[in-house]
Short mmCIF file of C-alpha atoms and ligand atoms in Angstrom, two decimals:
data_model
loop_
_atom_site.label_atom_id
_atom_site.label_comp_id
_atom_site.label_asym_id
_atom_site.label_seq_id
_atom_site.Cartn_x
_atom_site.Cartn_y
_atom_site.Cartn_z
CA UNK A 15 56.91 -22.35 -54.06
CA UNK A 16 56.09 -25.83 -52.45
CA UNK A 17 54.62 -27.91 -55.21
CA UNK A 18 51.84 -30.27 -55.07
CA UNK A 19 53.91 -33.36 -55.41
CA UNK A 20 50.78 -36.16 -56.31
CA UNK A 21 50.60 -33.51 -59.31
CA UNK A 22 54.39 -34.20 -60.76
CA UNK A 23 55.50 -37.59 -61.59
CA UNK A 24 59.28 -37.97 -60.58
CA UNK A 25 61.35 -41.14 -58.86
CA UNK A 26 64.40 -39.38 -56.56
CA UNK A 27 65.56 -41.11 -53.41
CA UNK A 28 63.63 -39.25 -50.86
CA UNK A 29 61.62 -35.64 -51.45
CA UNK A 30 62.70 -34.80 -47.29
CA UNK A 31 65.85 -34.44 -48.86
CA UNK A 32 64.60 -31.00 -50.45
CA UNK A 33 66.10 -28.81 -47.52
CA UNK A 34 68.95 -29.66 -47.79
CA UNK A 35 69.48 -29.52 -51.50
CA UNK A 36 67.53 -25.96 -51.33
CA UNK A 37 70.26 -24.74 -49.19
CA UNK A 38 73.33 -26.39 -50.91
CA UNK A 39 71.87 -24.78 -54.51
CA UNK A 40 71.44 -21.39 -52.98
CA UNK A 41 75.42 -22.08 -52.03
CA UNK A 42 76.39 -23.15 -55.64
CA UNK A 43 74.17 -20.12 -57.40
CA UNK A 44 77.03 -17.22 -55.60
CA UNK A 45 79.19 -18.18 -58.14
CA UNK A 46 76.85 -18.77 -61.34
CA UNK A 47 76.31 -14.75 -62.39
CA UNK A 48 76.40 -14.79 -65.96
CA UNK A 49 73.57 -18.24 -65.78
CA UNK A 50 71.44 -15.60 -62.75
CA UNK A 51 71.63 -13.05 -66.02
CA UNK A 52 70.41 -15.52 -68.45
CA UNK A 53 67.79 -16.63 -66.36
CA UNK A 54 66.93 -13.42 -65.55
CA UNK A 55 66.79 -12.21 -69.01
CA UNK A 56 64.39 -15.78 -70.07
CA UNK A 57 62.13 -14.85 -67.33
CA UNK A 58 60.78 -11.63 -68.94
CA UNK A 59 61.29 -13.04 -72.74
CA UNK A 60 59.91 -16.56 -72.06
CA UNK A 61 61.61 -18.06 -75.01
CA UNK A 62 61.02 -21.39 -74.24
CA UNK A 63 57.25 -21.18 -73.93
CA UNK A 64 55.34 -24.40 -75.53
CA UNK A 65 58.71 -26.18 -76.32
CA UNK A 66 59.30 -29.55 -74.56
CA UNK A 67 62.62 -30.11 -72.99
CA UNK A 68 64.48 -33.04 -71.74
CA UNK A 69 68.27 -32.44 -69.81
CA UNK A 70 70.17 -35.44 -69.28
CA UNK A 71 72.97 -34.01 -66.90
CA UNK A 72 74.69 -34.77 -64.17
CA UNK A 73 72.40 -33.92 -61.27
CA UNK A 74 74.45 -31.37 -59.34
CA UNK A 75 73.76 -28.25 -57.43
CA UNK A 76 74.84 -26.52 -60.91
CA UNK A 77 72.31 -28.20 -63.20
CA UNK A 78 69.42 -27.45 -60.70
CA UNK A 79 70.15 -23.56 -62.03
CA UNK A 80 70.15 -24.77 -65.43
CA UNK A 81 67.24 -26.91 -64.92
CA UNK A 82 65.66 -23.46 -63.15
CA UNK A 83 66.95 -20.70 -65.83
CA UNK A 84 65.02 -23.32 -68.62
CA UNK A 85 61.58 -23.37 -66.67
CA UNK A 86 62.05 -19.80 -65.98
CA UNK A 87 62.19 -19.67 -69.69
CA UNK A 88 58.74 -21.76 -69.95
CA UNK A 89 60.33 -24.89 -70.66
CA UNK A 90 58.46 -27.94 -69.59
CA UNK A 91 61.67 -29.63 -68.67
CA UNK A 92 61.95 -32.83 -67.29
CA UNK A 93 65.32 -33.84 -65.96
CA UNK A 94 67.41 -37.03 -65.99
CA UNK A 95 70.65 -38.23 -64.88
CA UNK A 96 73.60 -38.55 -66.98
CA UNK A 97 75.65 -41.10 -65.04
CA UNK A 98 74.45 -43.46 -62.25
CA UNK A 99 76.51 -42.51 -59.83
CA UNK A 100 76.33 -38.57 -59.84
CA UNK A 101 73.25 -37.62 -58.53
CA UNK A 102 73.07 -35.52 -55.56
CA UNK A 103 69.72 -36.50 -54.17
CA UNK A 104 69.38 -33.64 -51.87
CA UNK A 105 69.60 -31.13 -55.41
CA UNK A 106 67.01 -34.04 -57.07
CA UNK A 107 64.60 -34.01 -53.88
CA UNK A 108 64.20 -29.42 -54.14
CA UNK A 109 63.72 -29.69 -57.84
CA UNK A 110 61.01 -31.66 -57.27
CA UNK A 111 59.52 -30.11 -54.02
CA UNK A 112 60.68 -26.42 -54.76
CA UNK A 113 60.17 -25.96 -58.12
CA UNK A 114 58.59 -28.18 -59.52
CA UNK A 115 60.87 -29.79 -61.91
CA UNK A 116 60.27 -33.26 -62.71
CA UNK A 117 63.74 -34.90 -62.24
CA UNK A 118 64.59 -39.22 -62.88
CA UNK A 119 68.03 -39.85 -61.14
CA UNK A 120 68.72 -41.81 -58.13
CA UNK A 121 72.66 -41.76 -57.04
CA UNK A 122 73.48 -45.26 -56.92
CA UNK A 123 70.67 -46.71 -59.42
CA UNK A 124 71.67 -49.41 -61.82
CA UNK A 125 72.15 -49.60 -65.59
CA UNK A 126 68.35 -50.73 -66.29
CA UNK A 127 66.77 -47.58 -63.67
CA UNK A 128 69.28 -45.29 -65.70
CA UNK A 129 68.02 -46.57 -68.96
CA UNK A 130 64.65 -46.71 -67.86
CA UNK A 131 64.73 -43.42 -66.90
CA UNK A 132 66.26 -42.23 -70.56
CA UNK A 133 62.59 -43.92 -71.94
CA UNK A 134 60.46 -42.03 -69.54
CA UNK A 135 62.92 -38.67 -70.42
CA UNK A 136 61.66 -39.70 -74.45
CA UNK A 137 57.96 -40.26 -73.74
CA UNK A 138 57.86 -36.75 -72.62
CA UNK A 139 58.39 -36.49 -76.38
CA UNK A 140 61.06 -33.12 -76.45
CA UNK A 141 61.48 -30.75 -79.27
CA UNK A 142 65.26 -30.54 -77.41
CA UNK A 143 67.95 -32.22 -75.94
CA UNK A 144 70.62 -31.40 -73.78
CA UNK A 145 72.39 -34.21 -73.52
CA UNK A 146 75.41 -35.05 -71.97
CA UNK A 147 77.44 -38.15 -73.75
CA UNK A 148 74.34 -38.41 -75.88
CA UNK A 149 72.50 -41.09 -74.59
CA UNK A 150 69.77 -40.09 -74.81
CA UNK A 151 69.84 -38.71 -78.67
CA UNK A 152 71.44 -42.33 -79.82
CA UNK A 153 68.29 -43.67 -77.91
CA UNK A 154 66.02 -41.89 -80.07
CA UNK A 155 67.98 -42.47 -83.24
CA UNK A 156 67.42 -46.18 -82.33
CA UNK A 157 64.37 -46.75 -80.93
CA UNK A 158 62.01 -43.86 -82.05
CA UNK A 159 62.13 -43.17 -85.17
CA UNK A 160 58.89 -41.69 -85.20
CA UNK A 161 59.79 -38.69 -82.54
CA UNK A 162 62.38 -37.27 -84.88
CA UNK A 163 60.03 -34.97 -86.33
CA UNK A 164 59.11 -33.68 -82.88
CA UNK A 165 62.82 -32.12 -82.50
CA UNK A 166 63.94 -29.14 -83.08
CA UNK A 167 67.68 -30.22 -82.24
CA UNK A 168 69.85 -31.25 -79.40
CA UNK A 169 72.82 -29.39 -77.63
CA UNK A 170 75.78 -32.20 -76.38
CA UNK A 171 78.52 -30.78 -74.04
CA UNK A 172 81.43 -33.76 -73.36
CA UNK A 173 83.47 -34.11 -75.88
CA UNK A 174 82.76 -38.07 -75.14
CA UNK A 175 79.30 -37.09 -76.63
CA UNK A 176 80.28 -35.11 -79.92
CA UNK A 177 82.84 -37.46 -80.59
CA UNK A 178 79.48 -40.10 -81.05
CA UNK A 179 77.79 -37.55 -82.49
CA UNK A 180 80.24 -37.08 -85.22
CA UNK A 181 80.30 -41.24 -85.51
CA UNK A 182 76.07 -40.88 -86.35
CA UNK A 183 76.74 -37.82 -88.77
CA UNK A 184 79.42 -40.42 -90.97
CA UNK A 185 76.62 -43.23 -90.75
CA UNK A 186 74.27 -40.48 -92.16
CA UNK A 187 71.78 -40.63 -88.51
CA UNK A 188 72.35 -37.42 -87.38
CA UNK A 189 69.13 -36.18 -89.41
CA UNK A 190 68.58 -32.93 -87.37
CA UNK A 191 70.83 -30.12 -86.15
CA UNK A 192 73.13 -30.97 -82.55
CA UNK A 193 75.11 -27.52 -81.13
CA UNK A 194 78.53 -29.04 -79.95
CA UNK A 195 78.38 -26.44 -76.98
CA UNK A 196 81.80 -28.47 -75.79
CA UNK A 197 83.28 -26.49 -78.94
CA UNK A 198 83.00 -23.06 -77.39
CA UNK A 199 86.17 -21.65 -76.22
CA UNK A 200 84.18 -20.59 -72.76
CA UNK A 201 83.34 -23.97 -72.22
CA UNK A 202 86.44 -26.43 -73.19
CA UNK A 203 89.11 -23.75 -71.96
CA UNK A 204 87.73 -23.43 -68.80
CA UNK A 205 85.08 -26.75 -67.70
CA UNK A 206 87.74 -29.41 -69.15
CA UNK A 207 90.76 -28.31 -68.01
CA UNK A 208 90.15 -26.52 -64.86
CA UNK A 209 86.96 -27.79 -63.91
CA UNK A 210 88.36 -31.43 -64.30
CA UNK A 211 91.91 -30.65 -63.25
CA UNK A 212 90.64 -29.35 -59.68
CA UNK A 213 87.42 -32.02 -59.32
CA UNK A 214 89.35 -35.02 -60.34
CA UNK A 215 92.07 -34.04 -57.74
CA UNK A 216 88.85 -33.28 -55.41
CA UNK A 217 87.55 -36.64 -56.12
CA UNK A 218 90.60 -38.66 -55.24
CA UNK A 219 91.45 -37.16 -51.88
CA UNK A 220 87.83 -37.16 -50.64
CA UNK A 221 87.40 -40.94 -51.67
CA UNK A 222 91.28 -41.67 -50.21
CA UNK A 223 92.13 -38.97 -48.54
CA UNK A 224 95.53 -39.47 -49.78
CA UNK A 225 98.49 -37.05 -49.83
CA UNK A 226 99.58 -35.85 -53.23
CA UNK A 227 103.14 -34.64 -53.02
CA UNK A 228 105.33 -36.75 -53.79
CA UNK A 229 103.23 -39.54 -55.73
CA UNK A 230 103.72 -40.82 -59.06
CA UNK A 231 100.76 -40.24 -60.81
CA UNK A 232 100.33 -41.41 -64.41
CA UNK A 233 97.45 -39.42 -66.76
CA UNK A 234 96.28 -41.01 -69.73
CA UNK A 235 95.15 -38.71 -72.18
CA UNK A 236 96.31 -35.21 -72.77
CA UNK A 237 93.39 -33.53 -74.44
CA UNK A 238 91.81 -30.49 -72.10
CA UNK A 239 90.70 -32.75 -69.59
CA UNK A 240 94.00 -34.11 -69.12
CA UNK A 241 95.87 -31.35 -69.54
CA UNK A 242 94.03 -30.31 -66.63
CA UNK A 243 94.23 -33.07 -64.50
CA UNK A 244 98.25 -33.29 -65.33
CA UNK A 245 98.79 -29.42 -64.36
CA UNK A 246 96.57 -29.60 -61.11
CA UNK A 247 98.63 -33.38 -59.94
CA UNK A 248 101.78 -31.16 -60.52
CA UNK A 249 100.48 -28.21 -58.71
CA UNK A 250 100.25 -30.50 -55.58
CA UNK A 251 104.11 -32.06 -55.39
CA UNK A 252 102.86 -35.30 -57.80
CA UNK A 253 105.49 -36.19 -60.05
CA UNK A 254 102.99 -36.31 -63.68
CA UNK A 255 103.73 -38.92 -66.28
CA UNK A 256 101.45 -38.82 -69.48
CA UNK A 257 100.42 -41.10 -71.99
CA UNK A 258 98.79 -40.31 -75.37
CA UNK A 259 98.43 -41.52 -78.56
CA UNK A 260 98.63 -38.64 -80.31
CA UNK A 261 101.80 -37.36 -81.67
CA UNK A 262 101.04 -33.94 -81.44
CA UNK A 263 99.35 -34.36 -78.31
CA UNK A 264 102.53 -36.00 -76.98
CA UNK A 265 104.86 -33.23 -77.93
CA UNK A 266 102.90 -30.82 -75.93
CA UNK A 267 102.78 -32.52 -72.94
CA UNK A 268 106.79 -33.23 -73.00
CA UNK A 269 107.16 -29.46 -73.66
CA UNK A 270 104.67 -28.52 -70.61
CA UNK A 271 107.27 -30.46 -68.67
CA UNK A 272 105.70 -33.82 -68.08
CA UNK A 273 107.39 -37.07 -68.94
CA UNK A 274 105.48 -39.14 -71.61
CA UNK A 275 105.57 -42.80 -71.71
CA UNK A 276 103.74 -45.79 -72.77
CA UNK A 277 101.49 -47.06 -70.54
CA UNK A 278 103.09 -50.70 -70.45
CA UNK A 279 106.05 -48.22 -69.35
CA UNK A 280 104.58 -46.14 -66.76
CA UNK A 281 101.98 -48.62 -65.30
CA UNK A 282 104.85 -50.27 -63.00
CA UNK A 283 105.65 -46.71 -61.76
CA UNK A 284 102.51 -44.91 -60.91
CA UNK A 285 100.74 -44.75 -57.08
CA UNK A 286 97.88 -43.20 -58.92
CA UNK A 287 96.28 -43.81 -62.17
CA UNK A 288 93.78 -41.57 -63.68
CA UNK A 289 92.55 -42.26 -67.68
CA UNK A 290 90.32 -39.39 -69.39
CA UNK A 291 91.06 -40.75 -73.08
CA UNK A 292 87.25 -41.64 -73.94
CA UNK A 293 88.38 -44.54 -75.35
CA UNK A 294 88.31 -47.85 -73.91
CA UNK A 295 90.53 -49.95 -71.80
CA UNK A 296 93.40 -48.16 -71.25
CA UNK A 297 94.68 -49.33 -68.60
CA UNK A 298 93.87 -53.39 -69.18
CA UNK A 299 95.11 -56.80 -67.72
CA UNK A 300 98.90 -56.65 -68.62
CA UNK A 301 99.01 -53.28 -66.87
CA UNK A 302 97.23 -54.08 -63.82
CA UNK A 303 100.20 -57.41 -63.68
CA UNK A 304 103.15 -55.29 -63.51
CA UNK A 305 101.28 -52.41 -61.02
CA UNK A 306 103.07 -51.48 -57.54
CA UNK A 307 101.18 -52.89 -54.78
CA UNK A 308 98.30 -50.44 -53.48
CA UNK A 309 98.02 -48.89 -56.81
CA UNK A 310 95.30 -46.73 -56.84
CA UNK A 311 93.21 -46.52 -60.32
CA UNK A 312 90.11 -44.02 -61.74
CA UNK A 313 88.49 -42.58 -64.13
CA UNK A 314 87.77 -38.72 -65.22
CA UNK A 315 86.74 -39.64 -69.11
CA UNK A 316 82.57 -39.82 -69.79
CA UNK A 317 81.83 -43.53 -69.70
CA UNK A 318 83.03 -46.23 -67.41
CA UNK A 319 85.14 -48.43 -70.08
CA UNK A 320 88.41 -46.68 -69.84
CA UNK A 321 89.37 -49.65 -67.28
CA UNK A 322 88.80 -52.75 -67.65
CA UNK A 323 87.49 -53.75 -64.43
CA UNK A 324 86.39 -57.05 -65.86
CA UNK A 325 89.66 -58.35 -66.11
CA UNK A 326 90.65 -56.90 -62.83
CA UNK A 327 87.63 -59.15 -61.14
CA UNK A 328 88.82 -62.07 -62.87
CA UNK A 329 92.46 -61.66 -61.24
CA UNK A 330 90.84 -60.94 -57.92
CA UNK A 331 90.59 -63.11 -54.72
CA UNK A 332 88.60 -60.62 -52.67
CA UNK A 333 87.23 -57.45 -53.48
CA UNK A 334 86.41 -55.28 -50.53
CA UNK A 335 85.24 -51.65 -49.79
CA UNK A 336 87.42 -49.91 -48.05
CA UNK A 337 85.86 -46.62 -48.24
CA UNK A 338 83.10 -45.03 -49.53
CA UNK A 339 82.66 -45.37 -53.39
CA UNK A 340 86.35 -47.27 -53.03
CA UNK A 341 86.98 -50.63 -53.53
CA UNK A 342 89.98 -52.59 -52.66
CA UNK A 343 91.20 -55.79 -55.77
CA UNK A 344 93.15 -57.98 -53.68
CA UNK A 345 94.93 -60.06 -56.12
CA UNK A 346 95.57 -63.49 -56.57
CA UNK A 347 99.24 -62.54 -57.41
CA UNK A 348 98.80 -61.19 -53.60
CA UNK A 349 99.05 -57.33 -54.56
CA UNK A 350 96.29 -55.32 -54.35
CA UNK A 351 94.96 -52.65 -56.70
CA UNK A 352 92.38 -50.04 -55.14
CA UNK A 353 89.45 -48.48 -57.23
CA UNK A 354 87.80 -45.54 -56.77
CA UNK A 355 84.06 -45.09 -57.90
CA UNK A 356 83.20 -48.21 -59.67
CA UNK A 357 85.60 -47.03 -62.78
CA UNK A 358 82.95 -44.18 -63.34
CA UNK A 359 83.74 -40.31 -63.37
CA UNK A 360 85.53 -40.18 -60.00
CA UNK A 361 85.05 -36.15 -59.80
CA UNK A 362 81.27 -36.54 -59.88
CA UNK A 363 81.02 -40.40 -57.81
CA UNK A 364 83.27 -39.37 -55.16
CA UNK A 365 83.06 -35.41 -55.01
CA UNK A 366 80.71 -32.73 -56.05
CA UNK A 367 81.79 -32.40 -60.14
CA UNK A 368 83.34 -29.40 -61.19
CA UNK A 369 82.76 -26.40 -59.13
CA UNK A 370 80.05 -23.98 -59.99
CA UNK A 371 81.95 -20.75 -61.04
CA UNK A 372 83.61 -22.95 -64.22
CA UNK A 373 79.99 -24.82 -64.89
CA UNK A 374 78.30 -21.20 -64.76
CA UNK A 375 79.98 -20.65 -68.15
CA UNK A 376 78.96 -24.14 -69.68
CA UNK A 377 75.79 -24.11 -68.89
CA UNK A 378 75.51 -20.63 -69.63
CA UNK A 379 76.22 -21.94 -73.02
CA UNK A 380 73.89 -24.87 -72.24
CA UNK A 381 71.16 -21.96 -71.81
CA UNK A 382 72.07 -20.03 -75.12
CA UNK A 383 72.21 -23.13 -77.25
CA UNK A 384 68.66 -24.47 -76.60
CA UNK A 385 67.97 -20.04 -77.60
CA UNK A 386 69.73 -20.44 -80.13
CA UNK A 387 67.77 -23.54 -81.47
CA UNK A 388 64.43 -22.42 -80.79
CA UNK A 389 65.17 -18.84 -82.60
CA UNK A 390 66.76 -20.57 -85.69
CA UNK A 391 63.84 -23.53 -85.85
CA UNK A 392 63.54 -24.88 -89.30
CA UNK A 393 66.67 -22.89 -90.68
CA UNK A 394 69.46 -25.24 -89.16
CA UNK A 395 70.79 -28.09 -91.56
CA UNK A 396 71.15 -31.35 -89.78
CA UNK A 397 74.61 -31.67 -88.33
CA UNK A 398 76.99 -30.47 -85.97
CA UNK A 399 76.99 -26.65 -85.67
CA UNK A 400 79.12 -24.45 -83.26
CA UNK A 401 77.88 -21.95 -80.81
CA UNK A 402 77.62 -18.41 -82.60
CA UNK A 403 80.90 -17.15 -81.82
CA UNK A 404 79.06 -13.58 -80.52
CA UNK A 405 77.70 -15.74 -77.65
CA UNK A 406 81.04 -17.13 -77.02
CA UNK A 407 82.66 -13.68 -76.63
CA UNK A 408 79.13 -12.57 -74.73
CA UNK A 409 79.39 -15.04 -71.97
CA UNK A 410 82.97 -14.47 -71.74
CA UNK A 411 82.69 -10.50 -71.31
CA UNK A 412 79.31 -11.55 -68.38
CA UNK A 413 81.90 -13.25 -66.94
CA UNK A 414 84.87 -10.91 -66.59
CA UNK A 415 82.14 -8.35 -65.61
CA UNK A 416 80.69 -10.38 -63.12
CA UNK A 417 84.77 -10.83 -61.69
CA UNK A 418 85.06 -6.93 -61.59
CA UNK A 419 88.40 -7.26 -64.35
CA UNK A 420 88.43 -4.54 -67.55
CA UNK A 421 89.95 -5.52 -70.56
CA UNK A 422 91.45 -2.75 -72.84
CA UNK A 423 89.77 -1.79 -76.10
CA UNK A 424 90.95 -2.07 -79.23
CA UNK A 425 92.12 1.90 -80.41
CA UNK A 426 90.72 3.52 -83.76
CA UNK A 427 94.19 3.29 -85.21
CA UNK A 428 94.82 -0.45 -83.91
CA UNK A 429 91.24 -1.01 -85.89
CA UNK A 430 92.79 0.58 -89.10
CA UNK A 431 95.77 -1.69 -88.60
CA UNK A 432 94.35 -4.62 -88.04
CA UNK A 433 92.24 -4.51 -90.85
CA UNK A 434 94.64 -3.69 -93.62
CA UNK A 435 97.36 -5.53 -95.13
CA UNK A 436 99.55 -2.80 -96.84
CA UNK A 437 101.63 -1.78 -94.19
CA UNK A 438 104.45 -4.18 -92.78
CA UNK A 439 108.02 -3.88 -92.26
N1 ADE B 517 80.09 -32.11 -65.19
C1 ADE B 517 81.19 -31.94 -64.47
N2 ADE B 517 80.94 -31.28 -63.33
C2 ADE B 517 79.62 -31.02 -63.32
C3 ADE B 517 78.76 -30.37 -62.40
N3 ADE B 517 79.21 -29.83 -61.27
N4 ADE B 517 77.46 -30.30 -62.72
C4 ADE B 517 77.02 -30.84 -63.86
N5 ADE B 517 77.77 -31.45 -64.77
C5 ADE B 517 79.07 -31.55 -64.50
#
């Protein structure tokens, strides 16, 4: 299908882009099978017919079969980025000239395109949301009132997003129902630690092409993301530190075998830095004083606050790019610091985001939670709610199918025992 383009309103870098990005999704779709089934399965049920759908994602060559299993579904989707530097405009460009998808995302645009772009995603006035660090659903909550009534509910998959969404639900905003889809075991397990583990890795060498071994590389934040991160640096020679906040947290990284230190601490050791807390400024002025010379710092966490860049400008003489999406401080102490993308998510600024076999199974779950919200209309209380726990286990068992691996089965008598309590030692 080649669409009639002065039919579709859209603003992407360049629609001669679309060949390119029509080849490159093609690529990504080998290892989606359990989305191809979903999509398959909405394009005979239609179960999104008449319902208005905005996706504020990162524009990869994943999302495009998201963005394609929803309008195969009858969704009248309309697409948006989720960052402002993740767009691929080549995957932007063929959902616009292939299939018609009206997509918003420019890689590169600014804060007021990206916000414009999260009004034009509103005006289209969805009865869902899939939003991704839920910009778009504290938009509405702030600004339009008035299209509350129009949603059926939204879906949020970082756990940057539900952590906001649980702030609205204790200020008593959250007035319809969100499905944390980051809460499914087939998404966190799997998408946080080794989707971010290998694309933050991915991110750094592209933008540095630096070698790993050896290194000192500090991780802040040891939820799945970091865990991730921390297990993939080790994989490649880096000698891990982490730092948490959490006790618990803590504990399990020193019993995974990493050392765990303060970041004050660890700051003057590290070559590489990499923060995916979602909080903000973790690594701040007094760390970036005591840093080696040449230290390299990023970002894997949702939003571009974990470093405080501002204070890193204000201690800088020059700041020059060295590479692409990689700046170089140099400081008026005469060290340098080097960042890579801007401070934003370095796996999607300076590489391709996670790869597609690990985002099959999120979005997968991205698919069945919009389903799962158009099925239960009306019958949801406002709120967080989890994905069912069936279509957890479902999209786990599409996926071991689709990797040709058999799991045993539970035996009649192992049923019996499992289910009574009267028998132990
Ligand atoms: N988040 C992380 N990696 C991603 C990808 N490849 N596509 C969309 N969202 C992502």
């Amino acid at each position: 299908m080649t669409v009639a383009l002065d039919k579709l309103k859209y603003e992407i870098k360049d629609p001669a882009l679309a060949t390119l990005g029509k080849q490159r999704i093609e690529w990504a779709g080998r290892e989606m099978p359990v989305l191809r089934q979903i999509r398959d399965r909405f394009a005979q049920e239609k179960p999104f017919a008449g319902i208005r759908l905005v996706a504020c994602c990162h524009v990869t060559t994943e999302t495009a079969h998201l963005a394609i299993a929803l309008k195969a579904g009858g969704a009248d989707a309309v697409l948006i980025a989720s960052n402002p530097l993740s767009t691929q405009d080549d995957v932007a460009a063929s959902l616009v000239v292939d299939h018609g998808i009206p997509v918003f995302a420019i890689k590169g645009e600014d804060n007021a395109t990206y916000n414009k772009h999260v009004q034009i995603a509103l005006d289209h006035r969805p009865n869902i949301i899939i939003d991704d660090g839920s910009d778009v659903v504290a938009t509405l909550i702030q600004e339009r009132q008035n299209q509350i009534a129009d949603l059926i509910g939204t879906t949020e998959e970082t756990t940057t997003g539900i952590v906001r969404l649980q702030a609205m639900l204790k200020d008593g905003v959250l007035t319809f129902p969100a499905v944390n889809v980051n809460d499914a075991d087939t998404k966190h397990f799997f998408d946080n630690r080794y989707g971010t583990g290998q694309s933050t890795l991915d991110g750094i060498v592209r933008a540095t092409n630096i070698l790993l071994a050896g290194k000192t590389v500090i991780v802040a934040g040891y939820g799945w993301c970091g865990k991730g991160t921390a297990l993939r640096a080790r994989g490649m020679g880096a000698n891990v530190i982490v730092t948490e906040i959490d006790p618990i947290k803590a504990i399990e990284a020193v019993m995974d075998g990493f050392r765990v230190l303060p970041m004050a601490e660890a700051a003057p050791q590290g070559d590489i830095f990499i923060t995916v807390t979602g909080n903000k400024h973790v690594i701040r002025s007094e760390h970036f004083d005591v840093m080696k010379d040449g230290a390299i710092v990023c970002n894997s966490g949702h939003f571009d606050i974990e470093i405080d860049l501002k204070s890193l400008k204000s201690k800088a003489a020059e700041v020059k790019n060295v590479r692409p999406f990689t700046e170089q401080y140099k400081l008026n102490s005469g060290k340098s610091v080097v960042v890579i993308g801007e401070g934003r998510l370095v796996n999607l600024a300076a590489a391709e985001g996670h790869p597609s076999a690990v985002m099959d199974m999120s979005f997968a779950n991205q698919a069945m939670a919009c389903e799962y919200l158009v099925k239960n209309k009306g019958k949801l209380a406002p709120g967080l709610h989890s994905i069912p726990v069936e279509v957890d286990q479902e999209i786990a068992r599409l996926k071991l199918q689709a990797m040709g691996i058999s799991v045993d089965t539970l035996t009649p008598e192992q049923v019996e025992y499992i289910n009574s309590w009267t028998s132990g030692t």
